[in-house]
Amino acid sequence: MASLLSVSLTSASPSPSASLSTQESHKGKLKLRNSGLSFTNEKINPFANEKSSGRISMVAAVNASRFDGIAMAPPDPILGVSEAFKADTSELKLNLGVGAYRTEELQPYVLNVVKKVENLMLERGENKEYLPIEGLAAFNKVTAELLFGADNPVIKEQKVATVQGLSGTGSLRLAAALIERYFPEAKVLISSPTWGNHKNIFNDARVPWSEYRYYDPKTVGLDFEGMIADIKAAPEGSFVLLHGCAHNPTGIDPIPEQWEKIADLIQEKNHIPFFDVAYQGFASGSLDADAASVRLFAARGMELFVAQSYSKNLGLYSERIGAMNVVCTSAGAAARVKSQLKRIARPMYSNPPIHGARIVANVVGDPALFNEWKAEMEMMAGRIKNVRQKLYDSLCAKDKSGKDWSFILEQIGMFSFTGLNQTQSENMTNKWHVYMTKDGRISLAGLSLAKCEYLADAIIDSFHNVS
Amino acid sequence: MYWKKCPASTFIRRRRRSISSSTRASAWSWWDHVRPASKDPIVGVTEAFLADPNPKRINLGVGAYRDDEGKPVVLQCVRDAEAKIAGSEFLESISAAISSKLVEESLKLVYGKDSNVITDGRFAGIQALSGTGACRLFAEFQKRFYPESQIYLPDPTWSNHHNIWRDAHVPRRTFRYYNPSTKGLNFAALMDDVKNAPDSSFFLLHPCAHNPTGVDPTKEQWREISHQFKVKNHFPFFDMAYQGFASGDFDIDAKAIRIFLEDGHLIGCAQSFAKNMGLYGHRVGCLSVLCSDHKQAVGVKSQLQQIARAMYGSPPVHGLLLVSTILSDSDIKSLWLREMKAMANRIKSNRSALRDSLENLGSPLNWEHITNQVGMFCFSGLTPDQVNQLARKFHIYMTQDGRISMAGVTSGNVSYLANAINQVTNYSQENLNLCNTSF
């Protein structure tokens, strides 16, 4: 299990009387060594010297902080891309970093249905009281129905514990805390690669994790045998983190037959499936089709975790709206699990934010608005499919090496794993001003039809001319 | 203990036995060992209240402001801000800029607009999920960088403080605060506990309108506390949830923090806009940690952001936009300050009305504390038994510790409330044949 941060200390800030020299780092603990003082215990007491002399120096007190030596945290690899992009002055620059949808004009997009609902909400002038700890009831109802289907037995029989969470991240964190509390020896198996923040979430929640093979660089596709072997080899009762659709970062999803085999294996090994559904509707354009994997598992009577996010599919990135769903074998178990999720949420943030929840409840709960949303979703997913096609066509037209670029069309969702390695990805940025993550992931949501040919040139150059 | 830790292997064996085909007859669950969590003591009160159909019901549980009809209030300044931001297309790219502006404006409220802490950039400040989120971020940060440390919480304190530091795996201790016989501050004991704590301990302080007691130190007492903290090199963490609610004036309500700043303490501070802007459900607050210089502040901020990112990513934007608009538009801000004063005044008049009603009913008990105590809450001194009677017989709901949210009192219900309190306390009086004491 990855341990708590080991803090590496930089030289302390200057201060008049408490002269702290450069320190050594110690895993999980800060140790300051000062030439003038000797510390007999591990507690930091920069003022110990003054205390023993009997006088308190106010000046020293102002300047010396007990957080001296706390280093800068490493920049987030994904968000760091956007920052670098902003700093680039080239007209050719292209931001294929963060997975936020952009229009063909490469502008952010607020869905019309969201604007409508926000106006409705403004007119109604609703109050701003605290939500219950588990969130807005109307939201919890529609989100579970959207995921499982309103007629699904797990819904009808009240076997799902649904709790509103702060988007996908917050929902995952609730589940991680539940795992840590009730399955303290269990591991979470995560795909290699996976969304970068998954590891941070489980680390901070003190849940051990290990990886299962997923991406095959040779085929730029799924390493299904490796995946099965690694899930099989894991200790019984592990939690298997699966991307419901539109795998992030690769864009590679198992096909239905493969999902069946994964489900077979999970049942055989008594593992618990843990779905992260961040792109329902975005993968294929159909909300139901994109929930097929989750529904397949639920139909087998399996107990599972499902985290949901409305950041992408409703464009509500900054409103932080999502949910954690725990499917149980009985309504009684679901009620108990829900109570414990609440107990975890209360000391984290007390109750979740209302605005995003109301938007989703209004959109999904109103048939006319729901249909409008579905149309906008199809439009967004459609644009991405078109861009994939154009990129593929451009690559085939320009690349004479005979390399098979069809993985661009087979991958699904907002992201594509290009197969470029770190050096090649750096070339994309340094030579072509194309910003992407170092693992070779590009966000197609940030690509316009107009830029496909330029991107194709960049990819071909990086692939063939850089190693 | 809310739960029992059992190895996963126990359940694997049980599960094996129960699986013979793909469809299981019994509803065996992975979650069989999960017991129902007990209800949150504060939120549970609202749940009980909502479940009560009686028209006379009164909710004196959650500290959420109500108008004189007992209805939730959306401040006009908030409505104005809503109208101003309506239709504005929020761009992710401006999030960082707005967030920084919000943090700076929030900190001006607490530290003073001319504070050199702000002008020197000696603060690590980030937007947080209201007060709870700010406290939790700090608790996690404290655990990460001072893994052996503990937190000293006042006795009593908001119950969720205990949950927060416990879930962050920071051991909790308490220091004496409330004196039940005077229903005031136990200052001598407080100072003793501060002195006797190991050097460099972490303390949580309520800078004004202490929750749940409504009992605040005087200015002079704050000076002494600050001095003793200097002697002991303790770390002061302030939870500022009710700025504006104690006196109606933001600067006066921040005096404790300003005293500590003058004395050179590098404090931590959680702020909430839930109550004073009525933005409860939007979860807007701020966490600040003061540092020796700007460079250190940048480092500390980056660590706080990292903790936040693994917990919920980033805070919700709508509330951020509202607060930011209110604080940076001078007309809307003035309106807010006036509305805050009005809320504080209404609560003060509720206090007088309740006390007067009880005295007029001829209650033999001393009810001075109702008007001595400050902020949204009154620590009534009612026993759990009396609290239960109030709920059962009179449909009046409050937390078990006898804390009354004065915002839930109205001119329409104050007589009913006084009468009910009088009855449950008189009844106890007769039974126990006591006069002024253990009550």
Short mmCIF file of N, CA and C in Angstrom, two decimals, chain A residues 342-394:
data_model
loop_
_atom_site.label_atom_id
_atom_site.label_comp_id
_atom_site.label_asym_id
_atom_site.label_seq_id
_atom_site.Cartn_x
_atom_site.Cartn_y
_atom_site.Cartn_z
N LYS A 342 -23.76 7.73 4.89
CA LYS A 342 -24.09 9.03 5.47
C LYS A 342 -23.12 9.34 6.61
N ARG A 343 -22.85 8.32 7.39
CA ARG A 343 -21.98 8.52 8.53
C ARG A 343 -20.56 8.90 8.07
N ILE A 344 -20.19 8.46 6.89
CA ILE A 344 -18.89 8.81 6.33
C ILE A 344 -18.91 10.22 5.76
N ALA A 345 -20.04 10.57 5.15
CA ALA A 345 -20.14 11.88 4.49
C ALA A 345 -20.19 13.03 5.50
N ARG A 346 -20.83 12.79 6.61
CA ARG A 346 -21.06 13.88 7.57
C ARG A 346 -19.76 14.57 8.01
N PRO A 347 -18.71 13.80 8.40
CA PRO A 347 -17.47 14.49 8.77
C PRO A 347 -16.58 14.88 7.59
N MET A 348 -17.09 14.70 6.38
CA MET A 348 -16.30 15.10 5.21
C MET A 348 -16.79 16.46 4.71
N TYR A 349 -18.10 16.59 4.62
CA TYR A 349 -18.66 17.85 4.13
C TYR A 349 -20.08 18.10 4.64
N SER A 350 -20.56 17.29 5.53
CA SER A 350 -21.90 17.36 6.15
C SER A 350 -23.03 17.01 5.22
N ASN A 351 -23.18 17.72 4.14
CA ASN A 351 -24.24 17.43 3.18
C ASN A 351 -23.78 17.97 1.83
N PRO A 352 -24.29 17.39 0.73
CA PRO A 352 -23.72 17.76 -0.57
C PRO A 352 -24.35 19.03 -1.14
N PRO A 353 -23.73 19.65 -2.14
CA PRO A 353 -24.23 20.91 -2.68
C PRO A 353 -25.51 20.74 -3.48
N ILE A 354 -26.39 21.76 -3.37
CA ILE A 354 -27.73 21.60 -3.96
C ILE A 354 -27.83 21.89 -5.44
N HIS A 355 -27.03 22.82 -5.92
CA HIS A 355 -27.34 23.37 -7.24
C HIS A 355 -27.32 22.31 -8.34
N GLY A 356 -26.25 21.57 -8.43
CA GLY A 356 -26.12 20.54 -9.46
C GLY A 356 -27.19 19.47 -9.31
N ALA A 357 -27.50 19.14 -8.07
CA ALA A 357 -28.50 18.09 -7.83
C ALA A 357 -29.87 18.51 -8.37
N ARG A 358 -30.20 19.77 -8.14
CA ARG A 358 -31.49 20.26 -8.63
C ARG A 358 -31.52 20.27 -10.15
N ILE A 359 -30.41 20.65 -10.75
CA ILE A 359 -30.37 20.67 -12.22
C ILE A 359 -30.64 19.26 -12.76
N VAL A 360 -29.91 18.28 -12.23
CA VAL A 360 -30.08 16.91 -12.74
C VAL A 360 -31.50 16.42 -12.49
N ALA A 361 -32.00 16.66 -11.27
CA ALA A 361 -33.34 16.17 -10.94
C ALA A 361 -34.37 16.76 -11.88
N ASN A 362 -34.20 18.05 -12.20
CA ASN A 362 -35.15 18.69 -13.11
C ASN A 362 -35.03 18.19 -14.54
N VAL A 363 -33.81 18.00 -14.99
CA VAL A 363 -33.63 17.55 -16.38
C VAL A 363 -34.13 16.12 -16.54
N VAL A 364 -33.66 15.24 -15.65
CA VAL A 364 -33.97 13.83 -15.83
C VAL A 364 -35.42 13.53 -15.45
N GLY A 365 -35.93 14.35 -14.54
CA GLY A 365 -37.28 14.08 -14.04
C GLY A 365 -38.40 14.60 -14.92
N ASP A 366 -38.05 15.44 -15.89
CA ASP A 366 -39.08 16.00 -16.77
C ASP A 366 -38.94 15.36 -18.14
N PRO A 367 -39.97 14.69 -18.65
CA PRO A 367 -39.85 13.95 -19.91
C PRO A 367 -39.39 14.82 -21.08
N ALA A 368 -39.94 16.03 -21.18
CA ALA A 368 -39.57 16.88 -22.31
C ALA A 368 -38.10 17.28 -22.22
N LEU A 369 -37.68 17.69 -21.02
CA LEU A 369 -36.29 18.10 -20.84
C LEU A 369 -35.36 16.91 -21.01
N PHE A 370 -35.80 15.76 -20.53
CA PHE A 370 -35.00 14.55 -20.66
C PHE A 370 -34.74 14.24 -22.14
N ASN A 371 -35.79 14.35 -22.94
CA ASN A 371 -35.61 14.10 -24.37
C ASN A 371 -34.66 15.12 -25.00
N GLU A 372 -34.80 16.37 -24.58
CA GLU A 372 -33.88 17.39 -25.09
C GLU A 372 -32.46 17.04 -24.73
N TRP A 373 -32.28 16.58 -23.50
CA TRP A 373 -30.94 16.21 -23.07
C TRP A 373 -30.40 15.09 -23.93
N LYS A 374 -31.23 14.09 -24.16
CA LYS A 374 -30.77 12.95 -24.95
C LYS A 374 -30.32 13.42 -26.34
N ALA A 375 -31.05 14.36 -26.89
CA ALA A 375 -30.68 14.87 -28.21
C ALA A 375 -29.33 15.60 -28.16
N GLU A 376 -29.13 16.40 -27.12
CA GLU A 376 -27.86 17.12 -27.00
C GLU A 376 -26.71 16.16 -26.77
N MET A 377 -27.01 15.10 -26.00
CA MET A 377 -25.99 14.09 -25.74
C MET A 377 -25.57 13.42 -27.03
N GLU A 378 -26.57 13.06 -27.84
CA GLU A 378 -26.27 12.43 -29.12
C GLU A 378 -25.44 13.35 -29.99
N MET A 379 -25.75 14.63 -29.91
CA MET A 379 -24.99 15.61 -30.69
C MET A 379 -23.53 15.64 -30.23
N MET A 380 -23.31 15.67 -28.93
CA MET A 380 -21.94 15.73 -28.41
C MET A 380 -21.18 14.46 -28.75
N ALA A 381 -21.81 13.30 -28.48
CA ALA A 381 -21.14 12.03 -28.80
C ALA A 381 -20.92 11.92 -30.30
N GLY A 382 -21.88 12.43 -31.05
CA GLY A 382 -21.78 12.40 -32.51
C GLY A 382 -20.61 13.21 -33.01
N ARG A 383 -20.40 14.37 -32.40
CA ARG A 383 -19.28 15.21 -32.82
C ARG A 383 -17.96 14.48 -32.60
N ILE A 384 -17.88 13.81 -31.48
CA ILE A 384 -16.64 13.08 -31.17
C ILE A 384 -16.44 11.94 -32.15
N LYS A 385 -17.51 11.26 -32.50
CA LYS A 385 -17.38 10.17 -33.48
C LYS A 385 -16.93 10.71 -34.83
N ASN A 386 -17.48 11.86 -35.20
CA ASN A 386 -17.08 12.47 -36.47
C ASN A 386 -15.61 12.83 -36.48
N VAL A 387 -15.18 13.37 -35.36
CA VAL A 387 -13.78 13.78 -35.24
C VAL A 387 -12.86 12.56 -35.32
N ARG A 388 -13.29 11.48 -34.67
CA ARG A 388 -12.51 10.23 -34.75
C ARG A 388 -12.38 9.81 -36.21
N GLN A 389 -13.50 9.85 -36.91
CA GLN A 389 -13.49 9.40 -38.30
C GLN A 389 -12.55 10.26 -39.13
N LYS A 390 -12.65 11.58 -38.94
CA LYS A 390 -11.82 12.50 -39.73
C LYS A 390 -10.34 12.30 -39.40
N LEU A 391 -10.05 12.09 -38.14
CA LEU A 391 -8.66 11.88 -37.73
C LEU A 391 -8.12 10.60 -38.35
N TYR A 392 -8.96 9.57 -38.30
CA TYR A 392 -8.56 8.30 -38.89
C TYR A 392 -8.31 8.46 -40.39
N ASP A 393 -9.26 9.11 -41.05
CA ASP A 393 -9.12 9.32 -42.50
C ASP A 393 -7.84 10.10 -42.82
N SER A 394 -7.58 11.15 -42.03
CA SER A 394 -6.38 11.96 -42.26
C SER A 394 -5.12 11.13 -42.05
#
